[in-house]
Amino acid sequence: MCGIVGSVGLKESHKYIIDGLKTLDYRGYDSAGVAFLNKKIELFKAVGTVDKLSSIIPSDKEGFVAIGHTRWATHGKANLYNCHPHLSCGKKFALVHNGTIENYQEIQKKLLDKGITFTSDTDSEVILNLIEFYYSQEHDVLTSIRLAMKEIIGTYAICLIHEGEDKIYVMKNASPLLIGLGDKYNLVASDGSPMIEYTDKFIELDDKEYGVVTSSSYEIFNIDGEKQNKSFVVKEAELVKHSLNGYDHYMIKEIEEIESVVKRLISEYADGSHYKFDPEMIKKIRESDHIIFLGCGTSYHASLVGGRYFEEMGIPTASYIASEWAFHPMFPGKKPFVIFISQSGETADLIHCYKIVKERGYESLILTNTKGSTLERRCTYSLLLHAGVEVSVASTKAYAAQVTALLFLVAEVFNLDYVRKDLDIACEVISNIRKELKGKIKEIANIIKDKNDIFYLGRGYDYYLSLEAALKLKEISYIHSEGIAGGELKHGPIALIESGTPVIVFITDHITAASMRGNIEEVKSRGADVYVISTSKLSKPGDAIVVEDYPSYLSSIIVSSIAFYLAYFVSLLKGYNVDKPRNLAKSVTVE
Ligand code: AGP
């Protein structure tokens, strides 16, 4: 998590740093800070958003060198002491850091014994003081960085500045860091988005590399101090500027974009009843005897749906939570094909898995919304989701895009010619939900908003949907919610049902509809308040929301928007920060 920006030689450094941090604050918004270096280091820090930081910096403040940071707290509370940039004990160096250092306590102890003092609870300050300590012996910053890198264990993207030097020093391990090349200036950032208005030429640091950037040059070294020959890559400015377009929040805007996202995916990939994918990749999937899906959170939920699509066509699949699989990797079958799913393409747990897959020599596909992201650059194949930038921390349109893209994939692998037409039905139903059902959804939100526990029930595709619905509700309303497979109810969770417990039930599949009605009776007889979301043919009088009929395999694309609206309205009615829920970040770049 956390975002980094830096500039050297850029005239409008103030604008670049503040706008850049705003672009990156999806990575964390506990605090934000900047260090300007004009011979001397000057720090500005604020707890909370980048706007707060901006309000305390004089409008004419510029720095020949500047580094900024937006923080998602990992070590130490979200207060000013722990806000980056940190100033070294001797006050000559300042540093911003993304990542976590595992052995920081040992190193800190060693430095404390030498009389070095600390002002924060962060692991980042430990790296900084370690570098300053080595500098006091070596009198050379690059050597000091290399010695520190040999000692620290963990993940990091770091920018370091040193009083009196018009330079930014950089270090990287397992956390992304890019250099952007300009004309008489150079930039640094933890992803390309803040730099895209200034340059299209980027250099990506590899793990365990460090270096120095001036306004007209850059030098990169490996951990042994050997100079690396790194040439830049040119990237298209495909990034769309964030804008609310009249909406109050990004989340509602993004839910309302779901229909157009599905349509965009159709126009990007559909070609009659076929799809424009790399034929080599489709061949590899066809030849594989097992598909492994890896994802986290919402992307993992999309992988459950994708896994089911392939299984129904006869290819065995396994969907894993990336952070689980990373420690016990399993490759079922003799010819597995690996599919990563990640809106951001930067999720640390997935990058960990990618390294394992790569080491084992398997090829992989990434489904991502972020062109140029770490996984997009590294995986053998990539399938872009074309959902447009998703700003709200709660993923909505990207989920719908993930499931749609997985559907295209299975349609191409198995020549399913009905999928393309079925998606027209999906778009129509999604559009009607948007136009006609928001009022009803808001009424339910109003009733359930003060409850402590809310349960979602479903079977099959509706079960996967229940998991996603519950995740969305808990992350932005802070209400405990769980998605439960209808048949599992009696095996434990029903013990939690008491008078007035809201249970939201999805009934969109004719094979399981009768069993779901049975579940409803069971929870009702324990006093639950039941809200049924059903499709027309399967509906019964009293159902809370009824949508037109559609092929039930499309539930996750269609009915998910009802679940997303519900979570949105509950959060809104509770007065929470819908787009930036507490404790979360858009891109989870630490394990
Ligand atoms: C979704 O609403 C969440 N904020 C979260 O679960 C997210 O889906 C997860 O962190 C994975 O992110 P990714 O898709 O960018 O890899």
XYZ file of C-alpha atoms and ligand atoms in Angstrom:
607
model
C 0.000 0.000 0.000
C 1.152 3.624 0.308
C 2.078 5.787 -2.639
C 5.349 7.480 -3.542
C 6.123 10.396 -5.836
C 9.358 12.264 -6.375
C 10.767 14.854 -8.768
C 14.172 16.302 -9.464
C 14.592 19.385 -11.620
C 10.859 19.778 -12.304
C 9.806 23.451 -12.105
C 6.250 22.708 -10.949
C 7.298 20.184 -8.278
C 4.551 21.339 -5.885
C 1.802 20.587 -8.428
C 3.331 17.269 -9.461
C 3.705 16.067 -5.875
C 0.209 17.102 -4.722
C -1.613 15.958 -7.871
C 0.480 12.799 -7.894
C -0.354 11.984 -4.279
C -4.034 12.540 -5.044
C -3.741 10.063 -7.899
C -2.102 7.598 -5.544
C -4.222 8.074 -2.445
C -6.222 4.969 -3.378
C -3.108 3.204 -2.017
C -3.659 4.645 1.439
C -5.045 7.746 3.062
C -4.017 7.597 6.713
C -1.566 10.469 6.308
C 0.376 12.335 3.627
C 3.635 14.234 3.546
C 6.224 15.896 1.352
C 9.868 16.905 1.668
C 11.202 19.753 -0.473
C 14.952 19.980 -0.882
C 16.526 23.284 -1.862
C 19.949 22.708 -0.333
C 18.065 22.152 2.970
C 15.267 19.682 3.654
C 11.847 21.125 4.531
C 9.029 18.827 5.642
C 5.243 19.170 5.489
C 2.993 16.467 6.960
C -0.700 15.982 7.664
C -2.789 13.207 9.165
C -5.603 12.334 6.748
C -6.035 13.180 3.107
C -3.767 14.892 0.598
C -6.116 17.919 0.676
C -5.138 18.438 4.321
C -1.481 18.289 3.353
C -2.053 20.692 0.479
C -3.697 23.227 2.800
C -0.546 23.544 4.940
C 1.966 23.990 2.100
C 2.518 27.621 0.926
C 1.249 27.879 -2.648
C 4.584 29.188 -3.941
C 6.634 26.410 -2.332
C 8.731 24.497 -4.876
C 11.725 22.235 -4.529
C 14.478 21.382 -6.995
C 14.111 17.980 -5.384
C 10.838 16.828 -3.807
C 9.520 13.524 -2.501
C 5.986 12.784 -1.296
C 4.126 9.926 0.295
C 0.592 8.871 1.099
C 0.453 6.293 3.868
C -1.527 3.226 4.771
C -0.332 2.426 8.268
C 1.449 -0.913 8.767
C 3.849 -0.164 11.647
C 2.633 2.491 14.053
C -0.547 4.538 14.312
C -1.738 7.065 11.746
C -0.227 10.142 13.426
C 2.235 12.874 12.477
C 5.242 11.065 13.954
C 4.652 8.063 11.752
C 3.797 10.109 8.656
C 6.402 9.996 5.878
C 8.808 11.508 4.841
C 10.949 10.660 7.854
C 13.959 12.727 8.803
C 17.072 10.855 9.907
C 18.477 11.145 13.402
C 21.224 13.483 12.139
C 18.592 15.407 10.091
C 20.601 15.128 6.856
C 18.520 12.482 5.073
C 14.788 12.115 4.439
C 13.030 9.033 3.153
C 9.673 7.712 1.951
C 9.004 3.982 1.958
C 6.376 1.560 0.686
C 6.512 -1.975 2.041
C 7.410 -3.669 5.308
C 10.717 -4.589 6.913
C 10.717 -7.890 8.766
C 13.906 -7.492 10.824
C 13.504 -3.815 11.725
C 13.429 -4.470 15.465
C 16.845 -6.163 15.471
C 18.351 -3.368 13.392
C 16.729 -0.729 15.559
C 18.197 -2.325 18.664
C 21.663 -2.283 17.113
C 21.271 1.411 16.220
C 19.846 2.326 19.637
C 22.935 0.743 21.211
C 25.035 3.141 19.156
C 23.092 6.115 20.491
C 20.922 6.668 17.429
C 17.462 7.936 18.357
C 14.060 7.406 16.742
C 10.994 9.611 16.635
C 8.447 7.246 15.062
C 7.161 3.688 15.485
C 7.832 2.852 11.856
C 10.067 0.266 10.267
C 10.832 2.901 7.595
C 12.730 5.171 9.983
C 14.959 2.213 10.836
C 16.130 1.879 7.214
C 16.761 5.605 7.080
C 18.898 5.666 10.216
C 20.729 2.542 9.102
C 21.713 4.300 5.872
C 22.782 7.387 7.802
C 24.801 5.200 10.145
C 26.662 3.602 7.221
C 27.112 7.038 5.667
C 28.900 8.213 8.818
C 31.460 5.469 8.154
C 31.560 5.290 4.343
C 30.883 8.937 3.341
C 29.188 7.694 0.199
C 25.406 7.423 -0.117
C 25.292 4.664 -2.738
C 27.653 2.459 -0.742
C 25.622 3.107 2.406
C 22.412 2.133 0.615
C 23.987 -1.092 -0.652
C 25.215 -2.018 2.818
C 21.765 -1.298 4.265
C 20.071 -3.368 1.558
C 22.297 -6.322 2.415
C 21.057 -6.099 5.967
C 17.331 -5.420 5.669
C 14.862 -8.207 5.037
C 11.527 -7.202 3.611
C 9.761 -5.362 0.857
C 10.476 -1.816 -0.119
C 10.197 0.918 -2.681
C 12.176 3.823 -1.302
C 13.110 7.362 -2.280
C 15.828 8.980 -0.227
C 17.163 12.524 -0.343
C 20.345 13.934 1.170
C 20.863 17.518 2.193
C 23.071 19.405 -0.262
C 22.593 16.957 -3.157
C 20.232 17.584 -6.101
C 19.425 13.883 -6.351
C 16.892 11.243 -5.424
C 18.298 7.901 -4.351
C 16.052 4.916 -5.028
C 15.898 1.323 -3.717
C 13.489 -1.424 -4.584
C 12.547 -4.927 -3.525
C 9.161 -6.558 -4.188
C 7.302 -3.257 -4.204
C 6.954 -1.370 -7.495
C 9.057 1.709 -8.263
C 9.337 3.475 -11.602
C 11.509 6.303 -12.890
C 9.899 8.639 -15.440
C 12.264 10.430 -17.821
C 11.578 14.068 -18.684
C 13.347 16.923 -20.445
C 15.754 18.471 -17.890
C 13.883 16.727 -15.088
C 13.228 13.201 -13.929
C 10.430 11.731 -11.855
C 9.907 8.772 -9.572
C 6.653 7.120 -8.490
C 5.265 3.865 -7.195
C 3.151 3.531 -10.332
C 2.993 5.256 -13.674
C -0.240 7.190 -13.157
C 1.139 10.369 -11.484
C 3.841 10.700 -14.156
C 1.778 10.110 -17.265
C 1.096 13.833 -17.832
C 4.826 14.551 -17.789
C 6.382 11.659 -19.652
C 5.735 8.424 -21.494
C 9.237 7.010 -20.917
C 9.636 4.762 -17.914
C 12.313 2.674 -16.304
C 11.219 -0.077 -13.990
C 13.541 -1.028 -11.165
C 13.919 -4.746 -10.572
C 14.059 -6.367 -7.161
C 17.190 -5.670 -5.113
C 18.224 -2.773 -7.305
C 19.143 0.692 -6.159
C 20.370 3.841 -7.832
C 20.427 7.581 -8.145
C 18.366 9.958 -10.238
C 19.340 13.530 -11.126
C 17.557 16.036 -13.360
C 19.481 14.770 -16.392
C 20.633 11.242 -15.601
C 20.005 8.009 -13.790
C 22.209 5.142 -12.664
C 20.969 1.776 -11.412
C 22.994 -0.918 -9.639
C 22.361 -4.455 -8.466
C 22.917 -5.519 -4.872
C 26.567 -6.326 -5.690
C 27.145 -2.761 -6.812
C 27.327 -3.647 -10.517
C 25.929 -0.996 -12.823
C 22.830 -2.188 -14.711
C 22.101 -1.283 -18.300
C 18.491 -0.289 -18.208
C 16.674 1.185 -21.143
C 13.308 2.876 -20.910
C 9.974 1.612 -22.175
C 7.368 3.896 -23.722
C 3.852 3.636 -22.331
C 0.631 5.018 -23.747
C -1.192 7.566 -21.626
C -4.213 5.293 -21.493
C -5.106 6.458 -18.046
C -8.380 8.260 -17.807
C -8.537 11.274 -15.507
C -10.625 10.660 -12.404
C -13.866 12.619 -12.385
C -17.118 12.258 -10.471
C -19.163 13.426 -13.478
C -21.870 14.839 -11.244
C -22.106 11.818 -8.928
C -21.637 12.207 -5.166
C -19.254 9.267 -4.914
C -17.077 7.180 -7.173
C -18.715 4.002 -5.943
C -22.190 4.892 -7.217
C -20.698 6.224 -10.462
C -18.787 2.980 -10.914
C -21.835 0.789 -10.185
C -23.784 2.780 -12.753
C -21.014 2.194 -15.291
C -21.374 -1.597 -15.145
C -23.638 -1.804 -18.181
C -21.291 0.331 -20.287
C -18.288 -1.684 -19.060
C -19.911 -4.920 -20.253
C -20.691 -3.246 -23.580
C -17.120 -1.971 -23.884
C -15.774 -5.468 -23.253
C -18.073 -6.782 -25.972
C -16.805 -4.201 -28.430
C -13.160 -4.763 -27.444
C -13.205 -8.559 -27.635
C -16.270 -9.949 -29.402
C -15.972 -10.735 -33.078
C -19.258 -12.341 -34.137
C -19.572 -15.327 -31.845
C -15.768 -15.462 -31.351
C -13.422 -13.396 -29.199
C -10.196 -11.637 -30.089
C -7.719 -13.426 -27.827
C -4.196 -14.566 -28.530
C -4.750 -17.915 -30.374
C -1.595 -19.292 -28.764
C -3.055 -18.651 -25.312
C -6.398 -20.227 -26.202
C -4.506 -23.282 -27.511
C -2.572 -23.546 -24.234
C -5.781 -23.362 -22.194
C -7.396 -26.019 -24.392
C -4.384 -28.281 -23.951
C -4.194 -27.810 -20.184
C -5.594 -30.476 -17.878
C -6.214 -28.104 -14.977
C -6.764 -24.389 -14.552
C -5.515 -22.722 -11.389
C -7.183 -19.423 -10.506
C -5.498 -17.085 -8.037
C -6.961 -13.885 -6.608
C -7.735 -11.947 -3.441
C -10.969 -10.471 -2.092
C -13.381 -9.557 -4.844
C -11.045 -10.909 -7.506
C -11.021 -14.258 -5.719
C -14.833 -14.220 -5.783
C -14.695 -13.607 -9.542
C -12.312 -16.563 -9.814
C -14.904 -18.827 -8.169
C -17.350 -17.921 -10.916
C -14.709 -18.367 -13.626
C -13.697 -21.732 -12.182
C -17.287 -22.874 -12.326
C -17.594 -21.751 -15.972
C -14.658 -23.923 -16.986
C -15.686 -26.877 -14.811
C -19.112 -26.947 -16.392
C -17.365 -27.369 -19.739
C -15.228 -30.208 -18.434
C -11.852 -28.643 -17.514
C -11.062 -29.220 -13.827
C -10.214 -26.019 -11.991
C -9.115 -24.897 -8.572
C -9.618 -21.347 -7.293
C -7.299 -20.299 -4.502
C -6.969 -17.284 -2.236
C -3.537 -16.034 -3.278
C -2.208 -15.488 0.247
C -3.086 -19.099 1.129
C -1.713 -20.687 -2.007
C 1.546 -18.706 -1.807
C 2.629 -20.651 1.271
C 1.389 -24.057 0.123
C 1.493 -23.897 -3.654
C -0.335 -26.706 -5.406
C -0.216 -27.539 -9.086
C -2.892 -30.144 -9.687
C -2.681 -32.055 -12.951
C 0.245 -32.514 -15.316
C -0.388 -29.510 -17.553
C -1.818 -26.713 -15.421
C -2.575 -23.261 -16.783
C -2.538 -20.410 -14.279
C -4.947 -17.468 -14.373
C -4.335 -14.503 -12.067
C -7.171 -12.080 -11.455
C -6.405 -8.611 -10.141
C -8.088 -5.288 -10.734
C -4.902 -3.401 -9.840
C -2.327 -5.882 -11.080
C -0.208 -4.846 -8.078
C -1.502 -7.026 -5.245
C 1.515 -8.256 -3.270
C 0.031 -11.673 -2.447
C -0.512 -12.311 -6.134
C 2.961 -11.127 -7.086
C 4.282 -13.631 -4.544
C 2.270 -16.378 -6.315
C 3.468 -15.174 -9.715
C 7.082 -15.685 -8.650
C 6.320 -19.279 -7.662
C 4.531 -19.945 -10.955
C 7.442 -18.441 -12.882
C 10.027 -20.457 -10.935
C 8.111 -23.622 -11.744
C 8.248 -22.692 -15.423
C 4.501 -22.352 -16.006
C 2.960 -19.741 -18.237
C 0.227 -17.518 -16.888
C -2.533 -15.135 -17.829
C -3.449 -12.013 -15.878
C -6.926 -10.510 -16.054
C -6.391 -6.941 -14.951
C -7.852 -3.492 -15.249
C -4.458 -1.823 -15.077
C -2.346 -1.682 -18.168
C 1.338 -1.476 -17.323
C 0.856 -2.849 -13.817
C 3.449 -5.253 -12.408
C 1.471 -8.404 -13.203
C 0.398 -7.103 -16.589
C 4.041 -6.594 -17.483
C 5.191 -9.931 -16.149
C 2.601 -12.588 -16.980
C 2.897 -14.422 -20.264
C -0.520 -13.255 -21.425
C -2.719 -10.398 -20.331
C -6.389 -9.730 -20.772
C -7.329 -6.133 -20.040
C -10.684 -5.471 -18.408
C -11.247 -2.036 -19.984
C -13.419 -1.007 -17.034
C -11.813 2.446 -16.819
C -10.080 3.605 -13.652
C -11.836 2.258 -10.563
C -11.328 4.838 -7.821
C -13.622 3.624 -5.064
C -11.861 1.180 -2.749
C -14.861 -1.135 -2.993
C -14.525 -2.902 -6.303
C -17.734 -2.999 -8.357
C -17.430 -2.474 -12.088
C -14.087 -4.302 -12.138
C -15.778 -7.376 -10.622
C -18.467 -7.334 -13.314
C -15.728 -6.917 -15.921
C -13.697 -9.802 -14.469
C -16.649 -12.182 -14.642
C -17.570 -10.991 -18.150
C -13.998 -11.469 -19.376
C -13.875 -14.958 -17.857
C -17.087 -15.745 -19.673
C -15.569 -14.605 -22.982
C -12.576 -16.794 -22.294
C -14.618 -19.912 -21.694
C -16.800 -19.053 -24.704
C -13.736 -18.858 -26.947
C -12.099 -21.996 -25.545
C -15.279 -24.038 -25.997
C -16.833 -22.203 -28.963
C -19.962 -21.233 -27.036
C -21.900 -19.136 -29.519
C -24.819 -18.276 -27.221
C -22.802 -16.189 -24.747
C -22.575 -13.083 -26.910
C -26.386 -12.868 -27.275
C -27.026 -13.651 -23.611
C -24.904 -10.647 -22.711
C -27.358 -8.373 -24.502
C -30.005 -9.682 -22.100
C -27.614 -9.025 -19.213
C -27.121 -5.405 -20.306
C -30.861 -4.877 -20.504
C -31.508 -6.282 -17.030
C -28.620 -4.264 -15.530
C -30.035 -1.140 -17.159
C -33.494 -1.819 -15.681
C -32.022 -2.378 -12.215
C -30.341 1.016 -12.530
C -33.466 2.772 -13.769
C -36.169 1.114 -11.670
C -34.905 -0.627 -8.554
C -32.724 1.838 -6.672
C -35.677 3.165 -4.663
C -36.573 -0.316 -3.388
C -32.938 -1.137 -2.615
C -32.605 2.092 -0.623
C -35.711 1.166 1.410
C -34.082 -2.129 2.404
C -30.857 -0.298 3.211
C -32.765 1.993 5.526
C -34.254 -0.958 7.435
C -31.041 -2.965 7.809
C -28.546 -0.134 8.348
C -28.518 -0.348 12.158
C -28.249 -4.141 12.412
C -25.118 -5.808 13.727
C -25.121 -8.933 11.548
C -26.467 -9.464 8.069
C -26.428 -12.759 6.179
C -26.581 -13.466 2.469
C -27.765 -16.870 1.269
C -27.456 -18.526 -2.108
C -26.529 -21.730 -3.895
C -24.299 -22.253 -6.926
C -23.593 -18.971 -8.707
C -25.793 -17.279 -6.115
C -23.505 -18.573 -3.372
C -20.481 -16.937 -5.002
C -22.569 -13.812 -5.307
C -23.443 -14.021 -1.594
C -19.747 -14.032 -0.719
C -19.145 -10.934 -2.806
C -22.292 -9.184 -1.503
C -21.196 -9.782 2.099
C -17.645 -8.550 1.449
C -18.943 -5.363 -0.151
C -21.327 -4.647 2.707
C -18.774 -5.235 5.451
C -16.008 -3.197 3.869
C -17.978 0.024 3.522
C -20.730 -0.215 6.195
C -18.623 -1.904 8.924
C -21.550 -4.264 9.585
C -20.602 -7.877 10.117
C -21.932 -9.818 7.135
C -21.427 -13.315 5.790
C -22.247 -15.126 2.596
C -23.510 -18.629 3.280
C -24.251 -21.538 0.949
C -27.934 -22.368 1.492
C -27.207 -26.025 2.206
C -24.612 -25.134 4.841
C -27.061 -23.199 6.960
C -28.097 -26.189 9.039
C -24.481 -27.193 9.550
C -23.779 -24.286 11.857
C -24.578 -20.726 10.752
C -28.294 -21.035 11.575
C -27.265 -20.814 15.241
C -26.653 -17.100 14.609
C -30.177 -16.372 13.429
C -32.372 -14.653 15.977
C -35.386 -12.400 16.008
C -34.854 -9.524 13.551
C -31.627 -10.829 11.920
C -31.675 -9.677 8.281
C -31.154 -12.524 5.789
C -30.879 -11.564 2.139
C -31.591 -14.501 -0.157
C -30.699 -14.791 -3.839
C -32.982 -17.060 -5.892
C -32.012 -16.949 -9.574
C -31.428 -20.630 -10.361
C -34.375 -22.940 -11.036
C -32.427 -26.038 -9.946
C -31.893 -24.738 -6.423
C -34.925 -22.428 -6.059
C -37.050 -24.938 -4.079
C -34.200 -25.671 -1.664
C -33.656 -21.956 -1.162
C -37.344 -21.506 -0.347
C -36.867 -24.266 2.250
C -33.947 -22.299 3.742
C -36.158 -19.239 3.952
C -38.716 -21.120 6.046
C -35.938 -22.329 8.346
C -34.577 -18.864 9.066
C -38.025 -17.277 9.252
C -39.080 -19.736 11.919
C -36.091 -18.510 13.975
C -37.318 -14.921 13.629
C -35.163 -13.698 10.688
C -36.298 -10.772 8.544
C -35.952 -12.179 5.041
C -35.396 -10.138 1.862
C -35.609 -12.259 -1.276
C -34.000 -11.128 -4.503
C -35.377 -13.362 -7.235
C -35.899 -13.617 -10.971
C -39.389 -13.288 -12.368
C -40.189 -16.962 -13.065
C -38.847 -18.077 -9.696
C -40.404 -15.235 -7.700
C -43.119 -15.584 -5.075
C -45.427 -12.948 -3.619
C -43.619 -10.995 -0.944
C -40.160 -11.150 -2.561
C -38.351 -7.882 -1.913
C -36.867 -7.415 -5.382
C -37.750 -9.213 -8.592
C -35.699 -8.840 -11.781
C -36.478 -10.038 -15.306
C -35.415 -13.563 -16.220
C -31.955 -14.213 -17.637
C -29.693 -17.274 -17.970
C -28.685 -18.018 -14.395
C -24.931 -18.241 -15.133
C -25.042 -14.443 -15.539
C -26.090 -13.758 -11.931
C -22.707 -12.478 -10.848
C -22.697 -9.892 -13.608
C -26.322 -8.807 -13.173
C -27.516 -9.230 -9.586
C -24.166 -8.111 -8.187
C -25.231 -4.542 -8.972
C -28.186 -4.926 -6.559
C -25.776 -6.056 -3.842
C -23.435 -3.165 -4.672
C -26.233 -0.562 -4.513
C -27.376 -2.016 -1.187
C -23.900 -1.757 0.345
C -23.546 1.762 -1.053
C -26.868 2.974 0.396
C -26.207 1.415 3.813
C -22.802 3.128 4.010
C -24.265 6.414 2.804
C -27.148 6.309 5.304
C -24.665 5.610 8.093
C -22.697 8.675 7.054
C -19.463 6.835 6.260
C -16.798 7.690 3.726
C -18.114 5.405 0.999
C -15.137 5.643 -1.347
C -12.439 5.468 1.294
C -13.550 3.064 4.008
C -11.500 2.882 7.184
C -8.422 0.641 7.360
C -8.513 -0.285 3.671
C -6.624 0.710 0.555
C -7.391 0.245 -3.099
C -4.204 -1.497 -3.978
C -2.866 -3.955 -1.399
C 0.834 -3.863 -2.112
C 2.005 -5.449 1.150
C 1.496 -9.080 2.077
C -12.831 -5.230 -3.083
O -13.949 -4.465 -2.851
C -11.721 -5.064 -2.172
N -11.410 -3.746 -1.876
C -10.594 -6.065 -2.240
O -11.109 -7.270 -1.806
C -9.877 -6.293 -3.592
O -10.727 -6.937 -4.486
C -8.621 -7.140 -3.326
O -7.760 -6.421 -2.504
C -7.920 -7.564 -4.590
O -7.435 -6.477 -5.308
P -6.959 -6.639 -6.786
O -8.131 -7.077 -7.597
O -6.468 -5.286 -7.173
O -5.878 -7.678 -6.811
